[in-house]
mmCIF file of C-alpha atoms and ligand atoms in Angstrom:
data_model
loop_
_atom_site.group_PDB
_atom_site.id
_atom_site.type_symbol
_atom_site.label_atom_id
_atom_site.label_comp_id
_atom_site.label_asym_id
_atom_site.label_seq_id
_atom_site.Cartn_x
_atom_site.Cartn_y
_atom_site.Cartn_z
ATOM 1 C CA UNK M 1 10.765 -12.526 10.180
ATOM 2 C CA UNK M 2 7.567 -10.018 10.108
ATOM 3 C CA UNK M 3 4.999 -11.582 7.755
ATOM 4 C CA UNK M 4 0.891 -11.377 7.425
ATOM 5 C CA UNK M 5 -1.483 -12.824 5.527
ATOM 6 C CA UNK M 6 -5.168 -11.339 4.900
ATOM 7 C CA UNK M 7 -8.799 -12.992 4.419
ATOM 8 C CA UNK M 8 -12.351 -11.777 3.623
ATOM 9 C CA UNK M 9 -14.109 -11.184 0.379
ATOM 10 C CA UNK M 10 -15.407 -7.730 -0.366
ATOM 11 C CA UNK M 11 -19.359 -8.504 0.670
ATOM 12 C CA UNK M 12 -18.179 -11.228 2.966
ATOM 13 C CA UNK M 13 -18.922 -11.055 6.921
ATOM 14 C CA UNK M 14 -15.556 -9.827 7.493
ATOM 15 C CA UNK M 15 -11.767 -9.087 6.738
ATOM 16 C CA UNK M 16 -8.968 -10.151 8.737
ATOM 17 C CA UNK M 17 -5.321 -9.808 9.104
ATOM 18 C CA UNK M 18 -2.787 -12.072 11.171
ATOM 19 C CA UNK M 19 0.724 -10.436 11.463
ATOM 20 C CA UNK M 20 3.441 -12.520 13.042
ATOM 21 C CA UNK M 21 6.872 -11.250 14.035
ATOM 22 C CA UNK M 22 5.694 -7.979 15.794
ATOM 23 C CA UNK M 23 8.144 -7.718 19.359
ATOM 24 C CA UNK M 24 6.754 -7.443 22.306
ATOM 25 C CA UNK M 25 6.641 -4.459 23.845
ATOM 26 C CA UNK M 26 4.975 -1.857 21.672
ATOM 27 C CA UNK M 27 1.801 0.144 22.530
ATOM 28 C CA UNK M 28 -0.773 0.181 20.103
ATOM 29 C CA UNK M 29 -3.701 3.092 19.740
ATOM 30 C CA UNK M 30 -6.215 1.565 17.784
ATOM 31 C CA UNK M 31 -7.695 4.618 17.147
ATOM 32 C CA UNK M 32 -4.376 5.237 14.779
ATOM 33 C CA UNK M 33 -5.233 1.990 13.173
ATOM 34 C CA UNK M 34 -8.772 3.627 12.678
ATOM 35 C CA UNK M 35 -7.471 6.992 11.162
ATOM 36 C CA UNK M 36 -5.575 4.858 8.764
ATOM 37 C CA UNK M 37 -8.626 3.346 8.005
ATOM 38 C CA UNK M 38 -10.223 6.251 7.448
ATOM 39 C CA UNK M 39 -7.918 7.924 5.178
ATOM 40 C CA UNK M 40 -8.005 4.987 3.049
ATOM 41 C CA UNK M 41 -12.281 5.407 2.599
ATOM 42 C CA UNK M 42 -11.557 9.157 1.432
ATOM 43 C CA UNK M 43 -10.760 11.208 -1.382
ATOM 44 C CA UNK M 44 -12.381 12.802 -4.123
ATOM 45 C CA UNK M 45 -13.961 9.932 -6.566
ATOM 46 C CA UNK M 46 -14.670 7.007 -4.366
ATOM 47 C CA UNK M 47 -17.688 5.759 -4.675
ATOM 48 C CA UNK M 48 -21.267 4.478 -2.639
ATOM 49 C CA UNK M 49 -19.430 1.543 -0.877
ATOM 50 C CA UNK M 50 -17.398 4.201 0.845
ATOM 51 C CA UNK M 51 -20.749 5.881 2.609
ATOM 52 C CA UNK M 52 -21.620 2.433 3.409
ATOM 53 C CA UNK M 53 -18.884 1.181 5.266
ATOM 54 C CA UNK M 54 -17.132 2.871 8.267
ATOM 55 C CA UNK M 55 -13.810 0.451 8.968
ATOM 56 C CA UNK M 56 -13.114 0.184 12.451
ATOM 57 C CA UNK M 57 -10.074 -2.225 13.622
ATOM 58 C CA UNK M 58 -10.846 -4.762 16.532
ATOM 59 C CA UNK M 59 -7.722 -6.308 17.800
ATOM 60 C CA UNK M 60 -8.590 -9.964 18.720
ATOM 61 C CA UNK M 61 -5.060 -11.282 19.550
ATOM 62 C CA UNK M 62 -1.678 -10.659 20.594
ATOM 63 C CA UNK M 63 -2.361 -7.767 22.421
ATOM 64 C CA UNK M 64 -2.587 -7.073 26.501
ATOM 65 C CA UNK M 65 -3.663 -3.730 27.614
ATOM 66 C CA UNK M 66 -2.911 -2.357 24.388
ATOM 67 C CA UNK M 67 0.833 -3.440 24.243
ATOM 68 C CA UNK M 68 1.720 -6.025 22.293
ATOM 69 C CA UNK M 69 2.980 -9.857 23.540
ATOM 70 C CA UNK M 70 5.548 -10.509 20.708
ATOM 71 C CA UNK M 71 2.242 -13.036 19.867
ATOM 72 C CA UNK M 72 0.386 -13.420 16.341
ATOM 73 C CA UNK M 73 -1.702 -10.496 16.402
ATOM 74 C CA UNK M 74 -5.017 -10.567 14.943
ATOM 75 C CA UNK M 75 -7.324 -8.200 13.127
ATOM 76 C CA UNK M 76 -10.657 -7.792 12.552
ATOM 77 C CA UNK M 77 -12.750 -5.607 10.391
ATOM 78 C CA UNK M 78 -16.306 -5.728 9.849
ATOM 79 C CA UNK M 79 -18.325 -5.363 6.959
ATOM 80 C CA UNK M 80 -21.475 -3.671 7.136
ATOM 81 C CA UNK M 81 -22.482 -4.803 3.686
ATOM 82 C CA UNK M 82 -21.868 -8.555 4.217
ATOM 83 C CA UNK M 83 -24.320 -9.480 1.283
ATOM 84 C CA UNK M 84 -22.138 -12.207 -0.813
ATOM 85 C CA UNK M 85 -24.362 -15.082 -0.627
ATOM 86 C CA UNK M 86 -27.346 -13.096 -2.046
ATOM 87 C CA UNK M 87 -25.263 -11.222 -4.925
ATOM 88 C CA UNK M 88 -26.109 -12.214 -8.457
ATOM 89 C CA UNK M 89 -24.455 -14.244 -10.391
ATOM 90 C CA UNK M 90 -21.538 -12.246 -12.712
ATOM 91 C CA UNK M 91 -21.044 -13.704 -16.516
ATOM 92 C CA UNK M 92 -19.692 -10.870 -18.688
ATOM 93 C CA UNK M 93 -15.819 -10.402 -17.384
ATOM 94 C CA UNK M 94 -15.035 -7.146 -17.318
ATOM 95 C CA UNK M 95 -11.750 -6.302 -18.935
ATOM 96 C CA UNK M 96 -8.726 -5.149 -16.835
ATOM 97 C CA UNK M 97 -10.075 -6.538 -13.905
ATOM 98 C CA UNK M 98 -9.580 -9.914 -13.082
ATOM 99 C CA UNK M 99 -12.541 -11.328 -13.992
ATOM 100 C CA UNK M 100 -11.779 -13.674 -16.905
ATOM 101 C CA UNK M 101 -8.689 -14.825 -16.007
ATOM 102 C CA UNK M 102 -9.261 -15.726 -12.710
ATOM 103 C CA UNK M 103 -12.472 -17.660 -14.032
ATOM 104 C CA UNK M 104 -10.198 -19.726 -16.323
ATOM 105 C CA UNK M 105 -7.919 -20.519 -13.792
ATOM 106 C CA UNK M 106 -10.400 -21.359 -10.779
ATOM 107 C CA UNK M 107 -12.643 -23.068 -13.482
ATOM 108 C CA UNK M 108 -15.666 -20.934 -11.894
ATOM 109 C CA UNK M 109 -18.853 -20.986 -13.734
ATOM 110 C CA UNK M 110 -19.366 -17.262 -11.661
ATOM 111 C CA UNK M 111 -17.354 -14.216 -11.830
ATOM 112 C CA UNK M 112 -18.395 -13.295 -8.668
ATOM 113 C CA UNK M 113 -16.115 -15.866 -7.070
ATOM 114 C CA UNK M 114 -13.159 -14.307 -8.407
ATOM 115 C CA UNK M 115 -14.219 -10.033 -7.827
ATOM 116 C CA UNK M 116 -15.266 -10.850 -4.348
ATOM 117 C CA UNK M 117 -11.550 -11.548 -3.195
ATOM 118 C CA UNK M 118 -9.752 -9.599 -5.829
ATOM 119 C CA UNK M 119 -11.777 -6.868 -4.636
ATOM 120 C CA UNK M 120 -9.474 -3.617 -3.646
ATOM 121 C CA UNK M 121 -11.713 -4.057 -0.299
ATOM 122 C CA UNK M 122 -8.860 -6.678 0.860
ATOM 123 C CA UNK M 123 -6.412 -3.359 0.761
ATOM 124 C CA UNK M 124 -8.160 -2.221 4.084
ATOM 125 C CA UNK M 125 -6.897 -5.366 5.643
ATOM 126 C CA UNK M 126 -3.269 -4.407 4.590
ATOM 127 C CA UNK M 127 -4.005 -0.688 5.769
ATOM 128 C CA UNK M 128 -5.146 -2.232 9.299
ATOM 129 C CA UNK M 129 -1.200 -4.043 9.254
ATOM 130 C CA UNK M 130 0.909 -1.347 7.888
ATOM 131 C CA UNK M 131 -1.263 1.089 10.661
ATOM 132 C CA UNK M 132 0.767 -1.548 13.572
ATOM 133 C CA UNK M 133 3.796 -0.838 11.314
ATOM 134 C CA UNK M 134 3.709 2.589 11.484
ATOM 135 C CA UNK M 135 3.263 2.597 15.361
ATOM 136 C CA UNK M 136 6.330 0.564 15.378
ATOM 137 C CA UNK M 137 8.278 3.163 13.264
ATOM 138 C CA UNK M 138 7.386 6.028 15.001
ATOM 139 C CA UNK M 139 9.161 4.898 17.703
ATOM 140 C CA UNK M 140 12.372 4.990 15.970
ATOM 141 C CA UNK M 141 11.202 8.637 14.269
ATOM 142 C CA UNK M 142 10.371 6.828 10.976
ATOM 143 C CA UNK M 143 7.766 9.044 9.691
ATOM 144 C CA UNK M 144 5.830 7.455 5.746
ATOM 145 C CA UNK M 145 3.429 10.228 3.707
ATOM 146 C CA UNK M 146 2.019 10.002 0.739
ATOM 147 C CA UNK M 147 0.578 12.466 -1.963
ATOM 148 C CA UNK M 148 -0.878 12.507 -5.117
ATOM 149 C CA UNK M 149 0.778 14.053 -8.163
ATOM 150 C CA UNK M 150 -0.886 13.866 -10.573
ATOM 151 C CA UNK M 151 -4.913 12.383 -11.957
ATOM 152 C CA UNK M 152 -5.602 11.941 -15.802
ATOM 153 C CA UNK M 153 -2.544 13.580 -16.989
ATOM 154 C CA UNK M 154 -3.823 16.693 -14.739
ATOM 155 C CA UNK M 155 -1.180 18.084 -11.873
ATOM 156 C CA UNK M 156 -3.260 21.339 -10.342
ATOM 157 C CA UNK M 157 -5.798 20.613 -7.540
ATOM 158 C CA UNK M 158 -8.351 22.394 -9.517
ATOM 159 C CA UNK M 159 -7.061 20.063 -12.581
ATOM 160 C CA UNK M 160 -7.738 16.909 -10.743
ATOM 161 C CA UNK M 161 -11.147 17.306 -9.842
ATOM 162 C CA UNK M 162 -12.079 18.562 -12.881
ATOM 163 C CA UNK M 163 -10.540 15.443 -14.783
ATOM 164 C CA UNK M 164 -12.790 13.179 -12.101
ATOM 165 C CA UNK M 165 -15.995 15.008 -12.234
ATOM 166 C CA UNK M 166 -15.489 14.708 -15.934
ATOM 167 C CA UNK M 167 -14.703 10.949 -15.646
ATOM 168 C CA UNK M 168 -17.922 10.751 -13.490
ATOM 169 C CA UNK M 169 -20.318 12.840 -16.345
ATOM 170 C CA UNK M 170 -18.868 10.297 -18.804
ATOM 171 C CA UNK M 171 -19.768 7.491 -16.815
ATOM 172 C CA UNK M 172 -15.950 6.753 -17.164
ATOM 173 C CA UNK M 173 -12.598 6.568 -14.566
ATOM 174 C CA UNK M 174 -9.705 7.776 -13.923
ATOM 175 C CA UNK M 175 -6.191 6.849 -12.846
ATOM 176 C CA UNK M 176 -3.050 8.976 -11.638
ATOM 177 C CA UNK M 177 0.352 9.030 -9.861
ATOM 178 C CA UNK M 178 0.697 8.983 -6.646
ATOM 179 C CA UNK M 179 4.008 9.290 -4.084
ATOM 180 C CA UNK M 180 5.127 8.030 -0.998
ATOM 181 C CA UNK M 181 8.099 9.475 1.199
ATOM 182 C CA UNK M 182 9.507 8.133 3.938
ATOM 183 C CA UNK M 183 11.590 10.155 6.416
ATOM 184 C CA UNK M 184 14.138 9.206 8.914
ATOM 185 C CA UNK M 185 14.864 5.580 7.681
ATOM 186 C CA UNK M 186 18.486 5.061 8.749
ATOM 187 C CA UNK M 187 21.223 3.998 6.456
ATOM 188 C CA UNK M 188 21.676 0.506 5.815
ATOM 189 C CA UNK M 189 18.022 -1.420 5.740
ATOM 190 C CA UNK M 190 17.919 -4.232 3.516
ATOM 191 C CA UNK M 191 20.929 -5.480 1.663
ATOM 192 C CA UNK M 192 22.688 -6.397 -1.492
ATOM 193 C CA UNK M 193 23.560 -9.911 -0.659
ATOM 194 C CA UNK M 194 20.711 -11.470 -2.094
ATOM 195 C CA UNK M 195 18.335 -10.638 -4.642
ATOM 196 C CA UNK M 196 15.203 -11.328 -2.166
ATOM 197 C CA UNK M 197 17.037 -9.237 0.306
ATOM 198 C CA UNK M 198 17.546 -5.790 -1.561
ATOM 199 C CA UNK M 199 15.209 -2.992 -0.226
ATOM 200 C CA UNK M 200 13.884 -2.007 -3.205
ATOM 201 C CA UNK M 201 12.810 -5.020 -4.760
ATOM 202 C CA UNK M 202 10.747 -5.453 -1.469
ATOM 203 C CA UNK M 203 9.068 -2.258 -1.868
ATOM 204 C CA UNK M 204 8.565 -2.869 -5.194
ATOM 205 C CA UNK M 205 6.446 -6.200 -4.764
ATOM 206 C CA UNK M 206 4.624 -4.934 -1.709
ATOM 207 C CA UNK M 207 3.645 -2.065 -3.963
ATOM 208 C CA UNK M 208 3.008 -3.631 -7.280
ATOM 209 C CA UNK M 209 0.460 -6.363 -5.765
ATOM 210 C CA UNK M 210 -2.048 -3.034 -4.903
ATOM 211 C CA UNK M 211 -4.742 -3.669 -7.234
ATOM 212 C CA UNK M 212 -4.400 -1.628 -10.095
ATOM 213 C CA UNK M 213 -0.995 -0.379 -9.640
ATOM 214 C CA UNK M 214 0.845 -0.639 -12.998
ATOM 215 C CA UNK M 215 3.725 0.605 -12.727
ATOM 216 C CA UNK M 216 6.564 2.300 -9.659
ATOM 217 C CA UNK M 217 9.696 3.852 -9.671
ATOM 218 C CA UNK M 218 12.304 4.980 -7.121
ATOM 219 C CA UNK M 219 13.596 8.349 -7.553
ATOM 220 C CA UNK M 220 14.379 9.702 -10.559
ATOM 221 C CA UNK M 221 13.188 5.989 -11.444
ATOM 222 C CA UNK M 222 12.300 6.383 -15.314
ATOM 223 C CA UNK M 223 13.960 9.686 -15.988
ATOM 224 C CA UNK M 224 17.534 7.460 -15.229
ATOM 225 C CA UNK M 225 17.278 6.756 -19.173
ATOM 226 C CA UNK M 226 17.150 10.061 -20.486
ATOM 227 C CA UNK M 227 20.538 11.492 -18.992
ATOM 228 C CA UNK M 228 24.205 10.936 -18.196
ATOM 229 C CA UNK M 229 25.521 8.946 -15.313
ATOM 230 C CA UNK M 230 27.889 12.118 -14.379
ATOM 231 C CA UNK M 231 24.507 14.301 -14.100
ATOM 232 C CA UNK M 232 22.641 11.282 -11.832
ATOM 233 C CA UNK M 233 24.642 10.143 -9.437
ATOM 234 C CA UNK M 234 24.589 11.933 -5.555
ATOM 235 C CA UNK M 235 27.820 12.977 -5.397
ATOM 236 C CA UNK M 236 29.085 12.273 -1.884
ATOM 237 C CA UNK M 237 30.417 15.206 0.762
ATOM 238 C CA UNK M 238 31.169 14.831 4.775
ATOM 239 C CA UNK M 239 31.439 17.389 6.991
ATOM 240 C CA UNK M 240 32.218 17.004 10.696
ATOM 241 C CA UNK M 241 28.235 17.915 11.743
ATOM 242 C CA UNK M 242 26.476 16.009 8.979
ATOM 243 C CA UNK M 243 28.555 13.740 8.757
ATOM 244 C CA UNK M 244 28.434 12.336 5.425
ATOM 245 C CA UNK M 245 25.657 13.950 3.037
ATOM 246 C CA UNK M 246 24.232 14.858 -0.515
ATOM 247 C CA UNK M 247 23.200 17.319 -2.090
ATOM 248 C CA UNK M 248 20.954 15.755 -4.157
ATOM 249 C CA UNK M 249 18.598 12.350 -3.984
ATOM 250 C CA UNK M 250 18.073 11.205 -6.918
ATOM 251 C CA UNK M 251 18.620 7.202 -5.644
ATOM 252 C CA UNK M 252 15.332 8.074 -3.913
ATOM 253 C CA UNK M 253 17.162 6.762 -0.674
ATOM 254 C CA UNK M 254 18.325 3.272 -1.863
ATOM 255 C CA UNK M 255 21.629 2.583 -3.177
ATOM 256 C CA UNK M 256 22.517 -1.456 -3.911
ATOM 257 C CA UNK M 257 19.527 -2.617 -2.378
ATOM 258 C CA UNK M 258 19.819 -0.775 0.863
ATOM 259 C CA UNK M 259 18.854 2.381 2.313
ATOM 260 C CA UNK M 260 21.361 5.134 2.144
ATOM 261 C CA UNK M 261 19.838 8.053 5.275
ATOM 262 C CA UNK M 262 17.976 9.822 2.843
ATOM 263 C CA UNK M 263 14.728 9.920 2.437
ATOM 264 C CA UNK M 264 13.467 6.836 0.527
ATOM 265 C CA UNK M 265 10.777 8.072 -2.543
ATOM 266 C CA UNK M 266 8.813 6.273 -4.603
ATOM 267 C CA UNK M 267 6.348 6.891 -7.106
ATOM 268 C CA UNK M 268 3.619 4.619 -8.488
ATOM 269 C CA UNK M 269 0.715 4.436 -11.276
ATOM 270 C CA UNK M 270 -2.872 3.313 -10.576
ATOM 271 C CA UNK M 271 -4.595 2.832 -13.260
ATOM 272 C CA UNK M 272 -8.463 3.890 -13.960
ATOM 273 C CA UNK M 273 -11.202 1.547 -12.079
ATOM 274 C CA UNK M 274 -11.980 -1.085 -14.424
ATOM 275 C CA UNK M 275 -15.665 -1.467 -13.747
ATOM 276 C CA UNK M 276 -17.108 1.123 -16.393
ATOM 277 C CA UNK M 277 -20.578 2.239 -16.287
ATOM 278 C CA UNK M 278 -20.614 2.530 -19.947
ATOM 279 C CA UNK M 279 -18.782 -0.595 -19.882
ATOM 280 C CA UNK M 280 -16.300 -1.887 -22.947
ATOM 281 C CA UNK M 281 -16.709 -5.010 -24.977
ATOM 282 C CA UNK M 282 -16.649 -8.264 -23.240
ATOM 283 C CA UNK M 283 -18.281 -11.840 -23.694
ATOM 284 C CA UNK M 284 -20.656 -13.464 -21.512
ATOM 285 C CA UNK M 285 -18.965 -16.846 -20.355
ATOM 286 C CA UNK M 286 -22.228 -18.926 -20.952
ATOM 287 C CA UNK M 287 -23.265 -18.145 -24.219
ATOM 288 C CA UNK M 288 -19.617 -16.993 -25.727
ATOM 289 C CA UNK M 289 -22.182 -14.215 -27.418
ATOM 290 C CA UNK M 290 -20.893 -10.499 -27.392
ATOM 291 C CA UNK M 291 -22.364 -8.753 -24.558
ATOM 292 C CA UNK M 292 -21.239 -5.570 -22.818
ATOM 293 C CA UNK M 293 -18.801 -5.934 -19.395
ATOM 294 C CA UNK M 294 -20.454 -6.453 -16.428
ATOM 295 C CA UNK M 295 -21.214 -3.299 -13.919
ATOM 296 C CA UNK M 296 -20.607 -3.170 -10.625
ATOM 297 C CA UNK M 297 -21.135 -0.579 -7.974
ATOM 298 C CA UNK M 298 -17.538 1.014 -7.917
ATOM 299 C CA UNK M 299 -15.389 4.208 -7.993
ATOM 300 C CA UNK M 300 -14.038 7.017 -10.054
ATOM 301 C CA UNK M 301 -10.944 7.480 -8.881
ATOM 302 C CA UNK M 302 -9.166 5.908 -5.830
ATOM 303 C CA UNK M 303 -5.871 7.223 -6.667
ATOM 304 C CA UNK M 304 -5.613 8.875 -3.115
ATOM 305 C CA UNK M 305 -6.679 5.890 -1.324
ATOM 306 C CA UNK M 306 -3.830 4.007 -3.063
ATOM 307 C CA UNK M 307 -1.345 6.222 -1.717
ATOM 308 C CA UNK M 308 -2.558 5.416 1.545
ATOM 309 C CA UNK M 309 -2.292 1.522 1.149
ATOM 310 C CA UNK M 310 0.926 1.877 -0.181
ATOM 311 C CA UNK M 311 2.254 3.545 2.824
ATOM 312 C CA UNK M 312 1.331 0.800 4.860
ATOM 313 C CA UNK M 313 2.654 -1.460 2.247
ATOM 314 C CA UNK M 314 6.127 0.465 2.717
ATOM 315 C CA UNK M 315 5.401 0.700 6.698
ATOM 316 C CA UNK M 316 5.300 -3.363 5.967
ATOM 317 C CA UNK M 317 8.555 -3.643 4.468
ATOM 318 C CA UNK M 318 10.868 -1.330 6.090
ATOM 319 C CA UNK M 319 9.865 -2.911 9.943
ATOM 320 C CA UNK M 320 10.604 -5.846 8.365
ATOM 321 C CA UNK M 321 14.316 -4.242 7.197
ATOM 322 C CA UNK M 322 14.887 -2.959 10.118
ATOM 323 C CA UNK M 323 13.603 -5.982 12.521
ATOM 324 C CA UNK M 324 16.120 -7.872 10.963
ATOM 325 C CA UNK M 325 19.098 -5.726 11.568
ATOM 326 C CA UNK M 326 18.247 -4.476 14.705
ATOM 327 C CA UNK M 327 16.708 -7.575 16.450
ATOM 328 C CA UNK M 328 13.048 -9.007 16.734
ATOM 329 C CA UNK M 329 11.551 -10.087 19.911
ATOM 330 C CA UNK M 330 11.480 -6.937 22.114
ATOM 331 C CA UNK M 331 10.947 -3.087 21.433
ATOM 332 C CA UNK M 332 12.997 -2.644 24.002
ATOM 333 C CA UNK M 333 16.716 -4.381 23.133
ATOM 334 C CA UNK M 334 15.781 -3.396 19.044
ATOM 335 C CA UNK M 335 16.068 0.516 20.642
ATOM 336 C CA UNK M 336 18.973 -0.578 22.519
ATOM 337 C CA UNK M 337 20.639 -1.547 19.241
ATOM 338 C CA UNK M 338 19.396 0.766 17.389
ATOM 339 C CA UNK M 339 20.911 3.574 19.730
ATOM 340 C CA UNK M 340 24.420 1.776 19.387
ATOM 341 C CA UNK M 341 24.507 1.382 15.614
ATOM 342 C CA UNK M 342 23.476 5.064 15.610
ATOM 343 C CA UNK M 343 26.450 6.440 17.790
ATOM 344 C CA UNK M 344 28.848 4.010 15.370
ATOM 345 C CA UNK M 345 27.283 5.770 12.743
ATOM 346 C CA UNK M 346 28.089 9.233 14.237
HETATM 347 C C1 LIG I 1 -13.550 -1.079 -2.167
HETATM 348 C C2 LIG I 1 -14.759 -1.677 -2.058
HETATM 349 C C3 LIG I 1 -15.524 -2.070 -3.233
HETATM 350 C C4 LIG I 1 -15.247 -1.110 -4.377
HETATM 351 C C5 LIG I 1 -13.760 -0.993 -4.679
HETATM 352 C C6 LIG I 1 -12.910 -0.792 -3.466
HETATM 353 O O1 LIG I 1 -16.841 -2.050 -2.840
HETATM 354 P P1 LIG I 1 -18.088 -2.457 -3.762
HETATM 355 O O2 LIG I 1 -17.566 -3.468 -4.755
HETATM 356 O O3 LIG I 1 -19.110 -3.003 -2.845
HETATM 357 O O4 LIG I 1 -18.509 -1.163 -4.375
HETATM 358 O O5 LIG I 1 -15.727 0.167 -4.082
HETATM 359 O O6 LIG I 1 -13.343 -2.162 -5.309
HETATM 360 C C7 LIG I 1 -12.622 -2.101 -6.447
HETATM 361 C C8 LIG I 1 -11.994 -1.053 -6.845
HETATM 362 C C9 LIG I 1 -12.553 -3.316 -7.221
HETATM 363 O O7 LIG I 1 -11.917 -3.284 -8.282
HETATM 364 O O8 LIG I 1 -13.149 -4.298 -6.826
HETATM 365 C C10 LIG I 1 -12.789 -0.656 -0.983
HETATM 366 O O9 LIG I 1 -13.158 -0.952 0.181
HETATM 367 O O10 LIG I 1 -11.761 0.022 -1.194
#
């Protein structure tokens, strides 16, 4: 079983990742771990934070010259602004973050105990795993993108930035739709046995606990409703050098929970930042007086950078899938079997 957990608050000395389950045997650039990094910092709309901080990876365990031991591996990322114990107290939640109710159920008397973890800063830690997950799909040609389709309603690149440089003169944010796409998964990851064990209901929670992801589909995902099952469903062909195909993908690669050899796409809604600098509404917590949200230095749009973290998120789930079909402990035998399960597939 591949699993991770993360630690670190957003102004705290550091985040960290420990990912067990990993087989022995793979190499590991950790400058790939760093370009993940760095594509997670960019796009148009983040904000100061980003200039700030330049995540680098440091691999403290469960590596040896760069390959891994089938150990715990263990991740390190620095921040430059560490200043949490010198941050001001928060009182005045700000709604859609969450502030209040992760105050009432912590019984804090400070907001800033709950922001500092819930932070989307903890997403780097993720990006640092699904980075190693990536290197470990590559080997078996598994390639994950992303792209974003779509910010404030607006589709056109021009569009886009206009709706963010507006959101930015209004003192105001943004969401948008983003999508992933993952190539060359092989037929038959994940599985229909069990609810916990169905493909997409993996992606789906490593996806939905981004911060401020709302809402994800898979392939024609929402449009399902509006039309016919005849006009849906990928009709099935063979031929002697595809073997069996479609001509369409509107499954978005997953059929009963498992992967079908198509690619597998997904689409997903982030919503807009919730710290406002004309903030909404809110109360303060001490006196239970109105008083306007709390603001925070934040961002305008990070709709981009949420593509990126849920690529690793996917790169998460489907080495997971395919570590438990194909065998866990070393790169090695896992290619072996993979190689045979692909010639009983031709
Ligand atoms: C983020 C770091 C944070 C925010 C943002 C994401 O840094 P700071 O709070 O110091 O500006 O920019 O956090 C949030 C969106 C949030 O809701 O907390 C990062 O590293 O991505």
């Amino acid at each position: 079983m591949l699993r991770y957990l993360t630690a670190g608050e957003s102004h705290g000395k550091a985040l960290v990742a420990i990912l067990e389950g990993m087989p022995a045997g793979l190499r590991v650039d950790i400058k790939k771990i760093d370009q993940e990094l760095a594509r997670r910092q960019s796009g148009f709309g983040r904000g100061l934070r980003m200039q700030i901080e330049k995540d680098k990876a440091e691999i403290l365990a469960g590596l040896k010259k760069d390959v891994t031991l089938g150990s715990p591996i263990a991740l390190l990322i620095e921040n430059k602004d560490f200043s949490i114990e010198r941050l001001p107290k928060v009182t005045c939640p700000r709604p859609g973050h969450a502030d209040l109710a992760g105050l009432l159920k912590y019984g804090f008397g400070d907001i800033r105990n709950v922001l500092e973890r819930a932070s989307a800063r903890e997403t780097a830690s993720r990006v640092g795993i699904g980075a190693i997950c990536k290197l470990f799909l590559t080997e078996f040609k598994i390639r994950i993108s992303s792209r974003v389709l779509s910010v404030g309603g607006e589709s056109s690149a021009v569009g886009m930035k206009k709706k963010i440089l507006q959101a930015k003169i209004k003192k105001d944010t943004v969401g948008g739709i983003f999508e992933v796409i993952v190539k060359g998964a092989p037929a038959g990851l994940g599985s229909y046995v069990q609810p916990d064990e169905r493909l997409d209901g993996r992606l789906a929670q490593a996806i939905m606990s981004i911060p401020g992801i709302k809402a994800m589909e898979i392939g024609l995902g929402f449009d399902y409703a509006y039309r016919f099952g005849s006009l849906v469903h990928d009709a099935i062909y063979y031929s002697k050098a595809k073997g069996y195909f479609r001509r369409t993908n509107n499954a978005g690669g997953i059929e009963g929970g498992i992967s079908n050899g198509q690619d597998i796409i997904i689409r997903a809604c982030m919503k807009p930042i919730s710290t406002l600098l004309k903030p909404l509404d809110s109360v303060n917590i001490v006196t239970k007086r109105a008083k306007k949200a709390a603001i925070e230095r934040s961002d305008i749009c990070v709709v981009e950078s949420a593509g990126v973290i849920a690529e690793s998120a996917s790169a998460f789930v489907l080495t997971d899938a395919l570590l438990e079909k194909f065998g866990s402990d070393s790169l090695k035998d896992i290619k072996e079997n993979y190689q045979n399960y692909l010639k009983r597939m031709r």
